CSV table of C-alpha atoms in Angstrom, one decimal:
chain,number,residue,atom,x,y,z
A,203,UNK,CA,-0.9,-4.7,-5.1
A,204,UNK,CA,0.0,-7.1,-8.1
A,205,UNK,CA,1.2,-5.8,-11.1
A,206,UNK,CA,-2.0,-7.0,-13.1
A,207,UNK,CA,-3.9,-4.7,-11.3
A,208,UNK,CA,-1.4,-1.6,-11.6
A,209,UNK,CA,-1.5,-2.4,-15.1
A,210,UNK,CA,-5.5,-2.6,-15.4
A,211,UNK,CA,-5.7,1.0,-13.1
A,212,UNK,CA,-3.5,2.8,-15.5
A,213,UNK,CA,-5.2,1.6,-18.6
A,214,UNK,CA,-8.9,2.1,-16.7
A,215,UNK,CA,-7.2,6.0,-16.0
A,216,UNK,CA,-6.4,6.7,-19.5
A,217,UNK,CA,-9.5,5.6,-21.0
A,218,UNK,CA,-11.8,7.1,-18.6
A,219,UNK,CA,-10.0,10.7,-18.9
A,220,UNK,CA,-9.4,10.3,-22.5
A,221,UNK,CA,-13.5,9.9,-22.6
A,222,UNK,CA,-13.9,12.6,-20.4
A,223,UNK,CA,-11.6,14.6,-22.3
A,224,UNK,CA,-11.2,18.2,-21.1
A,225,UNK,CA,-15.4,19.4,-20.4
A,226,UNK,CA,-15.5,22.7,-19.3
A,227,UNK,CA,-17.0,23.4,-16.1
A,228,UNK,CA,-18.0,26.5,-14.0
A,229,UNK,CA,-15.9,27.1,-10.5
A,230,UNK,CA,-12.6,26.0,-9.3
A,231,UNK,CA,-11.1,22.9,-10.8
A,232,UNK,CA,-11.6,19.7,-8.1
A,233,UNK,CA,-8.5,18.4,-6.9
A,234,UNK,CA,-9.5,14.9,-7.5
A,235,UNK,CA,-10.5,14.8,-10.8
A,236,UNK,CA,-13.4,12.4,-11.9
A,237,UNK,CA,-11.2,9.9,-14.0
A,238,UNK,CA,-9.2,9.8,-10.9
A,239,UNK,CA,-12.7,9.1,-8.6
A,240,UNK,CA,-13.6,6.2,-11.0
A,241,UNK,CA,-10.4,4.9,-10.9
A,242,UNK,CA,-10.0,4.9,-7.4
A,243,UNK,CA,-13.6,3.3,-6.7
A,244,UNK,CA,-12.1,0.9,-9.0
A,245,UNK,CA,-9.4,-0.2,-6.8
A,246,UNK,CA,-10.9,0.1,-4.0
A,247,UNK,CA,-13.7,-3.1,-5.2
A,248,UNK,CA,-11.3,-4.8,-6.5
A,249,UNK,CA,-8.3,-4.5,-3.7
A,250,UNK,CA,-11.6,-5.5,-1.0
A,251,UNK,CA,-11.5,-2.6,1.4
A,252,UNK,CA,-15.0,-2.1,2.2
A,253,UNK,CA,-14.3,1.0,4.6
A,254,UNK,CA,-13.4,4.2,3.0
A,255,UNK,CA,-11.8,5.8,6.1
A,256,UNK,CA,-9.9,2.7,5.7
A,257,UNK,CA,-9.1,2.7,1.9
A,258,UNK,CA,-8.1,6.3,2.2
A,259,UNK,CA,-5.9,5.4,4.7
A,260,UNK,CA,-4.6,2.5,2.2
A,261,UNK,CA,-4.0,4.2,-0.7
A,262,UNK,CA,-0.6,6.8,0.4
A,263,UNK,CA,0.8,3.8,2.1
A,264,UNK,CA,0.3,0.5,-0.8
A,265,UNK,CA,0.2,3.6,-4.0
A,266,UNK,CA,2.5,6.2,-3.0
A,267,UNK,CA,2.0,8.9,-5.8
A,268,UNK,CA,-0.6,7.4,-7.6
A,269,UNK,CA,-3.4,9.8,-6.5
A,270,UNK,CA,-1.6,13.7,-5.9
A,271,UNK,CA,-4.9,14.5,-3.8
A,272,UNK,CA,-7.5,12.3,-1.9
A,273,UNK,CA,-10.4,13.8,-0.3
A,274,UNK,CA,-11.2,13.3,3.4
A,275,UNK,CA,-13.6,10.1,4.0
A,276,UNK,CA,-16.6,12.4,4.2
A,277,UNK,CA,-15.4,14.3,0.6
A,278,UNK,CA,-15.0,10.9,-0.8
A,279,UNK,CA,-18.3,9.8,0.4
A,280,UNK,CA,-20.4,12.6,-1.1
A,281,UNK,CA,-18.6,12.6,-4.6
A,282,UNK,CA,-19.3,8.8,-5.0
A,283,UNK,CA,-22.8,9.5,-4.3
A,284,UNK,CA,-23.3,12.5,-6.7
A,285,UNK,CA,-21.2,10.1,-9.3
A,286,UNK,CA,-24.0,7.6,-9.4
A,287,UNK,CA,-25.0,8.7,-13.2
A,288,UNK,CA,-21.2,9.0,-14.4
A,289,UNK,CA,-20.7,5.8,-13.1
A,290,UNK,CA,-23.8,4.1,-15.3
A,291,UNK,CA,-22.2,6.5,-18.1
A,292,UNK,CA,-18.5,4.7,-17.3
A,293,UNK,CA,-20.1,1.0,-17.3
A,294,UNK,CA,-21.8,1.9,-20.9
A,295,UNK,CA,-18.4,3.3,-22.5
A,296,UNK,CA,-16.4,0.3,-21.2
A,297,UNK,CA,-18.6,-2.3,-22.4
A,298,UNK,CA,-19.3,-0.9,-25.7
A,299,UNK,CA,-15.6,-1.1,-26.2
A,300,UNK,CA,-15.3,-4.8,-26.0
A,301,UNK,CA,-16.3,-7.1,-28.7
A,302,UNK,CA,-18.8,-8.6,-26.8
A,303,UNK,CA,-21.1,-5.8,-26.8
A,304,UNK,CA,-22.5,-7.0,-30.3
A,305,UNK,CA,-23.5,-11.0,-28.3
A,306,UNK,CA,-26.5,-11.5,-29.6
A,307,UNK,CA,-27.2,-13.8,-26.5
A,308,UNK,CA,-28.3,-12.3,-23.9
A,309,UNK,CA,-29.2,-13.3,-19.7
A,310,UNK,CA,-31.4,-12.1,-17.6
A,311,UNK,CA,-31.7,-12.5,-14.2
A,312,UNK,CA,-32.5,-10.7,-10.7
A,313,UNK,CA,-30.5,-11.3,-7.1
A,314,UNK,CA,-31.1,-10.1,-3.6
A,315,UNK,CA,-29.5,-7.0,-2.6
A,316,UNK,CA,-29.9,-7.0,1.4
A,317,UNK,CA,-30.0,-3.6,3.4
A,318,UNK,CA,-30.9,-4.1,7.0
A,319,UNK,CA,-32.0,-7.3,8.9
A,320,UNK,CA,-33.2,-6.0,12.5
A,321,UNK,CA,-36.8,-4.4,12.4
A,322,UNK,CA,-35.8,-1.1,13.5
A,323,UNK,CA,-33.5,-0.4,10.6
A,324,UNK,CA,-36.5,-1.1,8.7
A,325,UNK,CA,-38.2,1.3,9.9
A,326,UNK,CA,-35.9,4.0,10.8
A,327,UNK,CA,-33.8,3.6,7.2
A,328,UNK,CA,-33.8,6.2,4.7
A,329,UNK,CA,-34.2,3.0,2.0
A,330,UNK,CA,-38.0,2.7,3.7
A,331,UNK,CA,-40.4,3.0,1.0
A,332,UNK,CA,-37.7,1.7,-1.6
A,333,UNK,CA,-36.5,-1.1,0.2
A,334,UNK,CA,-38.8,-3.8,1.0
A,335,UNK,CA,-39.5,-7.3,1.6
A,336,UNK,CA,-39.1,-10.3,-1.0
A,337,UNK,CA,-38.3,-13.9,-0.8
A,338,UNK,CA,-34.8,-15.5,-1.7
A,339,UNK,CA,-35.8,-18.8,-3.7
A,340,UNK,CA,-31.6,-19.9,-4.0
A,341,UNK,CA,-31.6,-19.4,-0.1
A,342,UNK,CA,-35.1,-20.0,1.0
A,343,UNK,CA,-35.4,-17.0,3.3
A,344,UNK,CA,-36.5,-13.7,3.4
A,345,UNK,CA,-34.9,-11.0,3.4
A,346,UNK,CA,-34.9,-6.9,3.4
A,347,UNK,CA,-33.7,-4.8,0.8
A,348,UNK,CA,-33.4,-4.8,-3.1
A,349,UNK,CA,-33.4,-6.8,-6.0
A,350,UNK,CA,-30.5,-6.5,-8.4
A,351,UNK,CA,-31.8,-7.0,-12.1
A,352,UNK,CA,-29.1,-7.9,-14.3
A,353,UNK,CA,-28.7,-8.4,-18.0
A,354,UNK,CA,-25.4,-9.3,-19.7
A,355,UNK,CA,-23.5,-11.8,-22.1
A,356,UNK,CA,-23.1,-15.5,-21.6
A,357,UNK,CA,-19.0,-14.3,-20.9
A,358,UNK,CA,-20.2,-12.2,-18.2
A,359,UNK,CA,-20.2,-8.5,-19.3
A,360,UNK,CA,-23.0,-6.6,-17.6
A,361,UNK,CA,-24.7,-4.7,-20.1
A,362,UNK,CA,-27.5,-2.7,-18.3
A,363,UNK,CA,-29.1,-3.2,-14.5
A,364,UNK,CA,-31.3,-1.9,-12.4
A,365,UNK,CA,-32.1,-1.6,-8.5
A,366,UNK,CA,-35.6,-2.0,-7.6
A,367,UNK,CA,-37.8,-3.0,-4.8
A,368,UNK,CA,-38.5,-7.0,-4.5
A,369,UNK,CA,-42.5,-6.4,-4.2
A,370,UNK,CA,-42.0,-5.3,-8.5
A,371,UNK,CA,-42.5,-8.2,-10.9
A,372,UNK,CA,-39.0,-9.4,-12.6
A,373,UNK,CA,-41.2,-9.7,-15.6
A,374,UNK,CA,-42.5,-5.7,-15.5
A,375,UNK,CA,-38.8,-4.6,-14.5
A,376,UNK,CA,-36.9,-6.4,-17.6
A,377,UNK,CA,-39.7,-4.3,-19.9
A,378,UNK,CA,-39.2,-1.2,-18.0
A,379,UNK,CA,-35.8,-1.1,-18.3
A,380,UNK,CA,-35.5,-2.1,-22.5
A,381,UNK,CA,-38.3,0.9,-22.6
A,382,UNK,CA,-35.6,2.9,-20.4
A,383,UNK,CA,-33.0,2.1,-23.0
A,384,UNK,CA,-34.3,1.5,-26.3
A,385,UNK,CA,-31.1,2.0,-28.0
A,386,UNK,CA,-30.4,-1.5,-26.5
A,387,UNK,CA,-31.9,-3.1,-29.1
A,388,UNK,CA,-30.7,-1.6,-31.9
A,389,UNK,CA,-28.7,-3.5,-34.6
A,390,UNK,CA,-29.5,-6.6,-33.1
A,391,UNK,CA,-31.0,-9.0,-35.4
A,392,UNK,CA,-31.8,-12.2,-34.1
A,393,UNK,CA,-31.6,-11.4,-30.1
A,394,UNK,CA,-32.3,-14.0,-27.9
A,395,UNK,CA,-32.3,-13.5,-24.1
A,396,UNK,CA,-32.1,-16.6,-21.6
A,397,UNK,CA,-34.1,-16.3,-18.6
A,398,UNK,CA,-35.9,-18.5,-15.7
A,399,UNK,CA,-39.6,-19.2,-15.1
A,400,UNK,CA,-39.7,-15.8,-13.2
A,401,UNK,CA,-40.2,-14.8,-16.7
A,402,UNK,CA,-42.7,-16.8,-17.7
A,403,UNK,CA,-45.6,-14.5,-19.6
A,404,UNK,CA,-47.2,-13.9,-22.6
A,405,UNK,CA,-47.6,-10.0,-22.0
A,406,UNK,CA,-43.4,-10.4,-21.9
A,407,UNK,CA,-43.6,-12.3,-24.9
A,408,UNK,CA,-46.1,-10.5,-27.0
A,409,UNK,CA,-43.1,-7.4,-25.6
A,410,UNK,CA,-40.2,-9.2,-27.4
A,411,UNK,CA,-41.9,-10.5,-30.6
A,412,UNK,CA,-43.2,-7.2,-31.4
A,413,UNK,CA,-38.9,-6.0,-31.0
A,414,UNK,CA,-37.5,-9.0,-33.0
A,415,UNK,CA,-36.3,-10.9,-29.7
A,416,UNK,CA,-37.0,-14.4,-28.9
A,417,UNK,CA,-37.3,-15.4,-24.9
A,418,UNK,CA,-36.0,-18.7,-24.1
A,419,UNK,CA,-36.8,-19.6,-21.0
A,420,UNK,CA,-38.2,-23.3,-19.3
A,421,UNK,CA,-41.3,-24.4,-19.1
A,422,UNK,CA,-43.5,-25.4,-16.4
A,423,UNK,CA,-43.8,-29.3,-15.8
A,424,UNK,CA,-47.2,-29.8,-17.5
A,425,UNK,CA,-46.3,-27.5,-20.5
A,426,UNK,CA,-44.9,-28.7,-24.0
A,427,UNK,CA,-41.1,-28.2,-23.6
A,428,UNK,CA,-40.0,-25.0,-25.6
A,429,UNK,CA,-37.2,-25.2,-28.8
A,430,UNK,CA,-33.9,-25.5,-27.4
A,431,UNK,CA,-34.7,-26.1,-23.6
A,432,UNK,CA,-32.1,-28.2,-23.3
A,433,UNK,CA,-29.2,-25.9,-23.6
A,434,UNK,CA,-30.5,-23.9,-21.4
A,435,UNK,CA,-28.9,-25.0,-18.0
A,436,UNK,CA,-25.2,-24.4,-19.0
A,437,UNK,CA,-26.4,-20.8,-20.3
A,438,UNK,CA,-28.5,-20.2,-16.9
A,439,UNK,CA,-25.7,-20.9,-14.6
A,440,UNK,CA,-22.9,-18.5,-16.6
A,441,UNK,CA,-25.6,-15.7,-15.2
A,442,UNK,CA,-25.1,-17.2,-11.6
A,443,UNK,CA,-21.6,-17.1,-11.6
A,444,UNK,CA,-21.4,-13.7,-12.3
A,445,UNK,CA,-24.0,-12.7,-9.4
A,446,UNK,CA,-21.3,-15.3,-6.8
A,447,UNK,CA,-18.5,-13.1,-8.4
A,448,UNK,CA,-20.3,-9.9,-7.4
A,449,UNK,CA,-21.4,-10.8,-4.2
A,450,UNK,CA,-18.2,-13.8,-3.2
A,451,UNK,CA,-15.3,-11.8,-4.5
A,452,UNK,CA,-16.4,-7.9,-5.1
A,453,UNK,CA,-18.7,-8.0,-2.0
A,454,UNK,CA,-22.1,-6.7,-3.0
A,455,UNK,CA,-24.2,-7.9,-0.2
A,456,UNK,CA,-22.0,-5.7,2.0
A,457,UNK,CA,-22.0,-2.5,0.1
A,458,UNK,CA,-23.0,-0.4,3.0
A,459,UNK,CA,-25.5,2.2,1.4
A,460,UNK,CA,-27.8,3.8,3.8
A,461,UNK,CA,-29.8,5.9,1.2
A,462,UNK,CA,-31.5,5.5,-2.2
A,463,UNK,CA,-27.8,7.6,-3.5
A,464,UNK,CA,-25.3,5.6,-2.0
A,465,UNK,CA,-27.2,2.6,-2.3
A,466,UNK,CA,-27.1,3.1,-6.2
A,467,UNK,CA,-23.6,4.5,-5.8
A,468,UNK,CA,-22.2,1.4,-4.4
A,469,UNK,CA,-23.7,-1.3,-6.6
A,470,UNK,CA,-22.5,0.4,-9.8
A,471,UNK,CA,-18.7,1.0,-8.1
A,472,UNK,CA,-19.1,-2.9,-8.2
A,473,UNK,CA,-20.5,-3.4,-11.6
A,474,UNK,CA,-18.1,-1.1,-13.4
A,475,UNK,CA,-15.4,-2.8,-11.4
A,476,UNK,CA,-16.3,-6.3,-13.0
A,477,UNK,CA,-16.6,-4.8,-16.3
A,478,UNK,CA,-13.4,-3.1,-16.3
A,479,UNK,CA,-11.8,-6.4,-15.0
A,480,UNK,CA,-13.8,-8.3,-17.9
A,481,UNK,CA,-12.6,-5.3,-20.5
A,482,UNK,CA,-9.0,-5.0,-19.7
A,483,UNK,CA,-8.6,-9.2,-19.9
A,484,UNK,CA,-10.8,-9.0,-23.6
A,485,UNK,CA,-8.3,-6.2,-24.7
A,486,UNK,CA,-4.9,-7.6,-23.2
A,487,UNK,CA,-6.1,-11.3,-24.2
């Protein structure tokens, strides 16, 4: 373990359980606390061990003293999975703390999540009814599963996402989830969010005039080129690199989930991963 990531754990620790702070809570105190559940999630993205038997085996060995109590791989699992909202919460607090959070350029974009390939996983899974099919354009297959909708900043920092199935339009899911989070928009004169021609339509625009916020997205071939649809390539493929980043280096095609919870659970262990990496580098940079 280098000593840039020692370094990004301990500062991920204190601001997590500083924001935390001390909430009261009914029963015995847990042994693992949840700073110390987020942090460890942390590390576990980020060091690549996709198997928690495996990372709890890890941890006493490469941290010695780093974590006083760790859980059993079963403990683990189910804390992780009940942690789905605190993580969202954790993603929130550390973006909001970086001065990018006030980018008034935003990108949108959607990317396959895959659950199961063989036909009886389809139909046995716990996903069924969630999970469904949808087409991969950037790999010109199908595919079983999710789609990860994703907005953030031209630098990368994931500001909000959402899971859904691939059958929903990317066009309904963007306004579902700024009617989700309205508070999104606020203090943001000027907004303009980058898109693809999934996003072409004038119910989405009519959407985003009536809350101040341009769309700039291409147009089709035998359309009048929009303002500014030139610069839109560089922009576009800033939003690609963070999906290789999630899926090349922090491995989310291969979070393992096997249920709507753990599912959820494992995608945001990868997205708060990338934004603490992205917030520790804006704060020590």
């Amino acid at each position: 373990m280098t000593t840039d990531i020692n370094t990004l754990l301990t500062a991920l620790y204190v601001k997590i359980d500083d924001w935390l702070g001390t909430s009261p809570r009914s029963g015995r105190p847990p042994k693992l606390t949840d700073a110390e559940l987020l942090t460890l999630a942390v590390a576990q993205v980020l060091l690549g061990v996709r198997s928690e038997a495996r990372w709890l085996r890890f941890v006493p060995r490469h941290l010695p003293g780093a974590f006083p109590y760790l859980p059993g791989q079963s403990g683990y699992n189910k804390r992780l999975r009940r942690a789905l909202p605190l993580l969202q919460r954790a993603i929130r607090v550390l973006a909001r703390d970086t001065d990018l959070w006030a980018e008034l350029v935003w990108v949108v974009d959607s990317t396959p999540v895959e659950c199961g390939r063989s036909r009886p996983t389809t139909q046995r899974s716990n996903l069924a009814g969630w999970a469904g099919y949808g087409y991969c354009r950037s790999h010109s297959r199908w595919f079983w599963g999710l789609r990860l909708h994703l907005i953030c900043t031209p630098a990368g920092l994931p500001l909000t996402w959402a899971l859904a199935t691939p059958k929903i339009d990317e066009r309904q899911v963007l306004m579902a989830i700024l009617d989700h989070d309205p508070d999104l928009l606020v203090d943001r004169p000027g907004l303009l969010i980058v898109a693809d021609k999934g996003y072409v339509s004038a119910e989405l625009d009519r959407y985003l005039q009536e809350r101040g916020v341009r769309l700039l997205r291409p147009s089709y071939r035998n359309r009048m080129p929009r303002p500014g649809e030139q610069f839109l390539k560089p922009i576009r493929q800033l939003i690609e690199s963070v999906n290789d980043t999630l899926k090349g280096q922090l491995d989310l095609e291969l979070h393992g989930g096997r249920s709507p919870e753990g599912v959820g659970a494992r995608i945001a262990q990868r997205i708060l991963a990338l934004t603490a990496a992205i917030w520790h580098n804006r704060a020590t940079g």
